[in-house]
XYZ file of N, CA and C in Angstrom:
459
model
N 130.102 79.424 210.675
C 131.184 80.295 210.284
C 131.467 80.064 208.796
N 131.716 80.810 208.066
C 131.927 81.339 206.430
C 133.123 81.147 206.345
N 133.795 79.872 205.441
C 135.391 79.973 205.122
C 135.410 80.584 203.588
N 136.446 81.037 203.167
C 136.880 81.364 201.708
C 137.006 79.531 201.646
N 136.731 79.526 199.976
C 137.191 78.191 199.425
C 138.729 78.479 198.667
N 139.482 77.454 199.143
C 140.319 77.717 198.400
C 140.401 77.239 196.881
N 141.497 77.422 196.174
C 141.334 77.651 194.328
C 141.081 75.749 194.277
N 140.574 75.605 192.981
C 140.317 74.548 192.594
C 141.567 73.575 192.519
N 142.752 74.342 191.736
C 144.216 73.712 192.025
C 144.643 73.166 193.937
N 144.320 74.106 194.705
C 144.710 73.771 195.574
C 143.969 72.478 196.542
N 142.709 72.436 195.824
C 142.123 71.130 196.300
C 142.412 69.806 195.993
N 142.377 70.152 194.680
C 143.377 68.886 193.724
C 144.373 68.219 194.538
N 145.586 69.295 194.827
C 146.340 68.498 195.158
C 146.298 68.514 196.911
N 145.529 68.831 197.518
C 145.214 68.368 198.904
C 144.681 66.845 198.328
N 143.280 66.642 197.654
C 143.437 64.906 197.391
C 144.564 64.274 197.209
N 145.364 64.678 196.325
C 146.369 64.046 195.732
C 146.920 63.952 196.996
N 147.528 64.610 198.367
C 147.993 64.028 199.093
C 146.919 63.620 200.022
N 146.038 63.163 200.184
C 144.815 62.521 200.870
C 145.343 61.171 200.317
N 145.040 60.969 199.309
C 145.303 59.971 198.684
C 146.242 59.235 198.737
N 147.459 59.648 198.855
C 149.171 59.468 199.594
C 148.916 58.849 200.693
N 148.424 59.633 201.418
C 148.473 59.543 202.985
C 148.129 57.873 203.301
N 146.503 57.962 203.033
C 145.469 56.742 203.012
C 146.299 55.570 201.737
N 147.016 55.566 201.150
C 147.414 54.549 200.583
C 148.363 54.382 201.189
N 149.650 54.689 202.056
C 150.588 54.790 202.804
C 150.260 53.757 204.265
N 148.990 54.346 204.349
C 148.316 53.491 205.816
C 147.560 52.470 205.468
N 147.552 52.250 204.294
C 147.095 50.676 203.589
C 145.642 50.964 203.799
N 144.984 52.203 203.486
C 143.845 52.322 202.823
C 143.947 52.899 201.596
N 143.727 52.406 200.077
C 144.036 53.213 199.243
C 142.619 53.410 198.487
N 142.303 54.806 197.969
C 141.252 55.409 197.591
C 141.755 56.008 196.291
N 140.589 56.204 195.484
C 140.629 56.445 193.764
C 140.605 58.262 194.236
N 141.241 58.794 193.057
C 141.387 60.184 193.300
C 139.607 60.807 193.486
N 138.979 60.235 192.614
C 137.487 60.411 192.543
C 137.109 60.301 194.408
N 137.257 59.327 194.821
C 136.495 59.013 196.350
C 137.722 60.227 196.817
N 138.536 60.757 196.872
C 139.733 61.838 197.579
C 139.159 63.180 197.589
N 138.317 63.350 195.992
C 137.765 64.587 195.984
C 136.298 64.711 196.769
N 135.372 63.284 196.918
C 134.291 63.730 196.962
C 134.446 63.709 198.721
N 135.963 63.416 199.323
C 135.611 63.189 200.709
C 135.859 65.360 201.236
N 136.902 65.390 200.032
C 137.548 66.933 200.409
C 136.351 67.684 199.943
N 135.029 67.069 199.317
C 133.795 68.082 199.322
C 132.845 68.183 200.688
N 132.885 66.740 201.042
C 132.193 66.829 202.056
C 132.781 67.425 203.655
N 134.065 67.146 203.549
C 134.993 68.132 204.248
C 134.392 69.983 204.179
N 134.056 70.136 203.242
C 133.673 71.662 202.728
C 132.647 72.111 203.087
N 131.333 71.300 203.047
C 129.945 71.244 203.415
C 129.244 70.919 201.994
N 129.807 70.634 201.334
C 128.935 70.297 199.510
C 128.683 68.943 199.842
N 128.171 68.637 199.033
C 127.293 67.226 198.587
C 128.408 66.318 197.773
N 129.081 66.863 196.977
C 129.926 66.145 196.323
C 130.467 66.902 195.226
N 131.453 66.498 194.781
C 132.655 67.359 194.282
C 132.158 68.274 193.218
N 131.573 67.905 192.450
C 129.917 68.391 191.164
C 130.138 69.937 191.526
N 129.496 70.078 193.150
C 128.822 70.899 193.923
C 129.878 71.754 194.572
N 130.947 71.348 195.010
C 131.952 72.075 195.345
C 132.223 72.908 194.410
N 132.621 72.338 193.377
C 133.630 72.736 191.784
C 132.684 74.294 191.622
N 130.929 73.377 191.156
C 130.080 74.691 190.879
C 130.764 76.106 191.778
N 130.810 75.490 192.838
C 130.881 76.977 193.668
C 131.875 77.666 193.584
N 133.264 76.794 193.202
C 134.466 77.286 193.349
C 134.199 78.882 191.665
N 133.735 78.479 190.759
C 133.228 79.095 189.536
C 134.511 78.534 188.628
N 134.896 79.675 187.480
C 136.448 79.816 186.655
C 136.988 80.943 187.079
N 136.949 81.408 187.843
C 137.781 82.219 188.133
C 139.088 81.899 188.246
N 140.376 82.394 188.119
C 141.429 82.077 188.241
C 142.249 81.989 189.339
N 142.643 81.173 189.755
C 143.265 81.613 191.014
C 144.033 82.520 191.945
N 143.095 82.749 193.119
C 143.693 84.301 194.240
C 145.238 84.173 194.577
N 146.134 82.637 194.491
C 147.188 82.844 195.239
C 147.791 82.033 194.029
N 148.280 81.758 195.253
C 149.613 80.492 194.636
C 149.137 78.904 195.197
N 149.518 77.563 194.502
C 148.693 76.584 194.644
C 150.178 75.532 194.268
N 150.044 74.211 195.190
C 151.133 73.770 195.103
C 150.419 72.530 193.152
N 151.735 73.152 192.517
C 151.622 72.185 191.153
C 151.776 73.089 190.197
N 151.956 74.703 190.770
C 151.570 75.974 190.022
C 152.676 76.116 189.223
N 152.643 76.254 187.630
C 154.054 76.778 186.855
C 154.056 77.999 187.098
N 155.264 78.621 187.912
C 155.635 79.580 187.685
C 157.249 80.149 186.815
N 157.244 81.518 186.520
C 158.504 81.943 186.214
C 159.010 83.399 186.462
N 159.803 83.408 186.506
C 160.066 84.912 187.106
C 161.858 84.909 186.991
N 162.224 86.054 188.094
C 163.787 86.308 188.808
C 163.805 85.886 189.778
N 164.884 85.189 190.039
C 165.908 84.743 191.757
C 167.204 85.114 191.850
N 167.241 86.056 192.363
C 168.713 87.216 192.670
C 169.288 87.597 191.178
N 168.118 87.718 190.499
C 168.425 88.560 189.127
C 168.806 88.007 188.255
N 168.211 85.921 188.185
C 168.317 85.196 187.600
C 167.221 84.808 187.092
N 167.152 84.884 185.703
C 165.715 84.416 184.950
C 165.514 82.644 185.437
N 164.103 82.220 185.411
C 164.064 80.898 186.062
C 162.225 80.407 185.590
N 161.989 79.433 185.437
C 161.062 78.735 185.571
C 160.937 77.195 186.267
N 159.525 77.454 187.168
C 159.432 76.456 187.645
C 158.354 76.252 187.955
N 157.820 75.345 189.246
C 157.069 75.400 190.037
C 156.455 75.720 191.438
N 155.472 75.513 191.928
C 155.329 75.664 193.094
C 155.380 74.183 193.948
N 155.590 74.166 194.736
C 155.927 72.892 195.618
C 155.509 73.028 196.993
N 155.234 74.079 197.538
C 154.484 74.205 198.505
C 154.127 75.949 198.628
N 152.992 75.777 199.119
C 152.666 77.383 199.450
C 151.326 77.300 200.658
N 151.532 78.714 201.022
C 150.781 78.555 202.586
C 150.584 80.212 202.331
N 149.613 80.569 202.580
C 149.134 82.166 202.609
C 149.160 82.607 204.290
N 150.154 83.914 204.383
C 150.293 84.364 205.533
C 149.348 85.811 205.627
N 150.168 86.326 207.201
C 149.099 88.110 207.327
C 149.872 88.463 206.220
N 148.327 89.683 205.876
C 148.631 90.876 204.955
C 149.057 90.462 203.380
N 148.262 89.166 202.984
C 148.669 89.096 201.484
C 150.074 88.308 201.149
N 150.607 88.212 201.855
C 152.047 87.349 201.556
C 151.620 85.692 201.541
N 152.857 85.087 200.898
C 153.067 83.375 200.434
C 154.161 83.248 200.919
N 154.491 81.876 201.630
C 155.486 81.852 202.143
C 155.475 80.265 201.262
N 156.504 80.223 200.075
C 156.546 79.438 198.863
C 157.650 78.626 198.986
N 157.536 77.159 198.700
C 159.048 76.591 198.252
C 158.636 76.413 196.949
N 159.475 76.842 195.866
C 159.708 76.638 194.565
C 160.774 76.015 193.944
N 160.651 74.802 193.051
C 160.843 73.946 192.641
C 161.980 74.249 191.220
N 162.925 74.566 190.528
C 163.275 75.601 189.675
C 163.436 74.435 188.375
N 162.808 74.808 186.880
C 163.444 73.470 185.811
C 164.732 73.422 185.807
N 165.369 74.438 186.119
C 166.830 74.085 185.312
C 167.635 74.819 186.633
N 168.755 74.401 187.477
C 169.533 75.039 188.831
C 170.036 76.463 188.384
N 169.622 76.974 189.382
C 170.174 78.814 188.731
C 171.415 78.942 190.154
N 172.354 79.834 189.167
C 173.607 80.089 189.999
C 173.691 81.483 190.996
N 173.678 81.091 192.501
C 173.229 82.153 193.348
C 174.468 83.148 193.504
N 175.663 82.724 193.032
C 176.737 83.426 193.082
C 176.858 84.075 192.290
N 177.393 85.390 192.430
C 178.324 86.026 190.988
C 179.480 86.471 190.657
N 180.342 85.423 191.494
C 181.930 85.580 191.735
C 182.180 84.729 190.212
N 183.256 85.332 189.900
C 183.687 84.271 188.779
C 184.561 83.278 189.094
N 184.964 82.943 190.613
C 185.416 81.764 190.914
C 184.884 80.967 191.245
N 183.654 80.948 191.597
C 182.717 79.397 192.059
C 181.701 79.636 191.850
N 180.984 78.606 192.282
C 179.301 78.714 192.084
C 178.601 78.177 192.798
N 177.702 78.431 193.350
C 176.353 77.477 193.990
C 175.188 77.540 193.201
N 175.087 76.212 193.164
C 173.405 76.016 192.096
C 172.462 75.959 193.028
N 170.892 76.648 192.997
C 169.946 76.228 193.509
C 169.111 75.380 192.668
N 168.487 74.067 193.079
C 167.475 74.271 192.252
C 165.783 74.448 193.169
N 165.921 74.397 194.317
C 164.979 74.639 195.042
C 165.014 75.705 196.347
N 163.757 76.538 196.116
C 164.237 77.879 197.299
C 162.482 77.924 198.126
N 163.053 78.620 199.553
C 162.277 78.680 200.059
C 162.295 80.468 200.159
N 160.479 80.884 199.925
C 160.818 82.215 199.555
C 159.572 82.993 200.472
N 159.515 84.264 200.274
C 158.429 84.579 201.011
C 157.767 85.938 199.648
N 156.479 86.063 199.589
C 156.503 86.981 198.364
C 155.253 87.457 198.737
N 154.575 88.905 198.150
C 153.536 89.734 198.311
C 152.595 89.179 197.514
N 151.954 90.163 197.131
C 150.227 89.573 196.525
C 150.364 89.610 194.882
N 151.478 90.658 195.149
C 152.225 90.935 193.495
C 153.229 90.138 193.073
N 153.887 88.955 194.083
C 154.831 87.869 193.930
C 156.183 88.667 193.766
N 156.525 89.451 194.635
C 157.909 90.139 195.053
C 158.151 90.109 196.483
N 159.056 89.759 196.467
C 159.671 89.543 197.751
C 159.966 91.021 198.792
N 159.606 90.420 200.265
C 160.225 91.937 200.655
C 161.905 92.012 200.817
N 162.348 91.172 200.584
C 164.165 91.022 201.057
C 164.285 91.429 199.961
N 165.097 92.090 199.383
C 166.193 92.862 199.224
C 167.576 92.442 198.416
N 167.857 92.576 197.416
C 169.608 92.447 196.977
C 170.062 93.909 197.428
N 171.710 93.364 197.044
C 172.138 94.909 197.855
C 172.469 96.233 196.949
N 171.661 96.003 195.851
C 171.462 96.919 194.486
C 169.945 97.407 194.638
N 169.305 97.025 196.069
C 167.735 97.215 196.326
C 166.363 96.156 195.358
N 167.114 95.688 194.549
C 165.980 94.730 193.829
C 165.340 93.462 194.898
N 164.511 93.524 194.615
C 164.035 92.030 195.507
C 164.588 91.052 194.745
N 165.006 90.227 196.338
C 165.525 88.342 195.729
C 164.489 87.817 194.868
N 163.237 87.857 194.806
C 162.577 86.712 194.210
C 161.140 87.659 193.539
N 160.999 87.738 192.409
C 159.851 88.159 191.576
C 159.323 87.319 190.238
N 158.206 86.597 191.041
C 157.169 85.509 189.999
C 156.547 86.861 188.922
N 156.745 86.188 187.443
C 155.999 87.216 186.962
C 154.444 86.570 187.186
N 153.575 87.720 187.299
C 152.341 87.465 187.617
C 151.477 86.725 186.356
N 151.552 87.410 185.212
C 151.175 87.268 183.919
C 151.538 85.207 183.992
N 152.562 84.919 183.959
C 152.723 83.552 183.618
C 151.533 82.694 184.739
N 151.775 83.157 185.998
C 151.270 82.507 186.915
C 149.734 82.122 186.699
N 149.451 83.201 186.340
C 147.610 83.102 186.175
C 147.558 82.377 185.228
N 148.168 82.552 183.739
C 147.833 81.984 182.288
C 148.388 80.558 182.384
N 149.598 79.690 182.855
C 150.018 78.999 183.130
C 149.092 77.664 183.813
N 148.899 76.533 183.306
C 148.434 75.025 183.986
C 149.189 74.551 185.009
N 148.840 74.044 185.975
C 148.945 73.326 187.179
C 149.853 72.087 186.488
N 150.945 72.055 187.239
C 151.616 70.616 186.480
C 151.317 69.478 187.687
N 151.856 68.846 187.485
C 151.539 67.584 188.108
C 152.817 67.720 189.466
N 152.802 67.359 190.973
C 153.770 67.505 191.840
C 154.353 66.047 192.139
């Protein structure tokens, strides 16, 4: 059976928590032995051989370590990705990580800060929910996402 590979970011940090895991259970492994086990996991020979295949292409989704930036209820924001999982029909079902807490209220008597949201978004990184002005809660601009480096999680 034929799997898609996923993006090169998203392997990364599958080692990176391989690596967690097995040092946690008092086996600890060099990120190097993390990648070449998540190649042979793949069917490659070793990570060399994986990578080749993966090409440069840029990445199809979203990948946890990913800088993103965009709107959250019509609040400018940058951040990251912190977890992501690809569902049916093109959607991400994302927790994002935000640099700086954005205010979900717009009463001028109080406030709630987020700095972390759990979101769900299309292939275009817009949400299907809704504000009640019809804008979607949550839109990654796409442009940053692609051009943007993988930070560290």
């Amino acid at each position: 059976m034929e799997h898609t590979l996923p993006s090169r970011d998203a392997l990364k940090a599958q080692a990176k928590r391989l690596r967690a895991d097995l040092a946690a259970q008092g086996t600890p492994i060099t990120h190097a032995q993390a990648l070449e086990t998540l190649a042979h996991q793949w069917g490659a020979r070793d990570w060399n051989t994986l990578s080749a295949r993966l090409g440069n292409d840029a990445p199809a989704g979203f990948a946890p370590g990913m800088a993103v930036s965009g709107r959250y209820l019509g609040h400018r924001f940058t951040g990251y990705v912190k977890a992501a999982r690809m569902m049916a029909h093109g959607h991400w079902q994302l927790t994002l990580r935000f640099d700086q807490p954005v205010d979900v209220v717009t009463s001028p008597h109080f406030s709630n800060f987020r700095q972390q949201v759990n979101c769900t978004v299309d292939a275009d990184g817009a949400s299907p929910r809704k504000t009640s002005d019809g804008q979607p809660q949550m839109v990654i601009d796409m442009a940053w996402r692609v051009t943007s480096s993988a930070r560290s999680t």
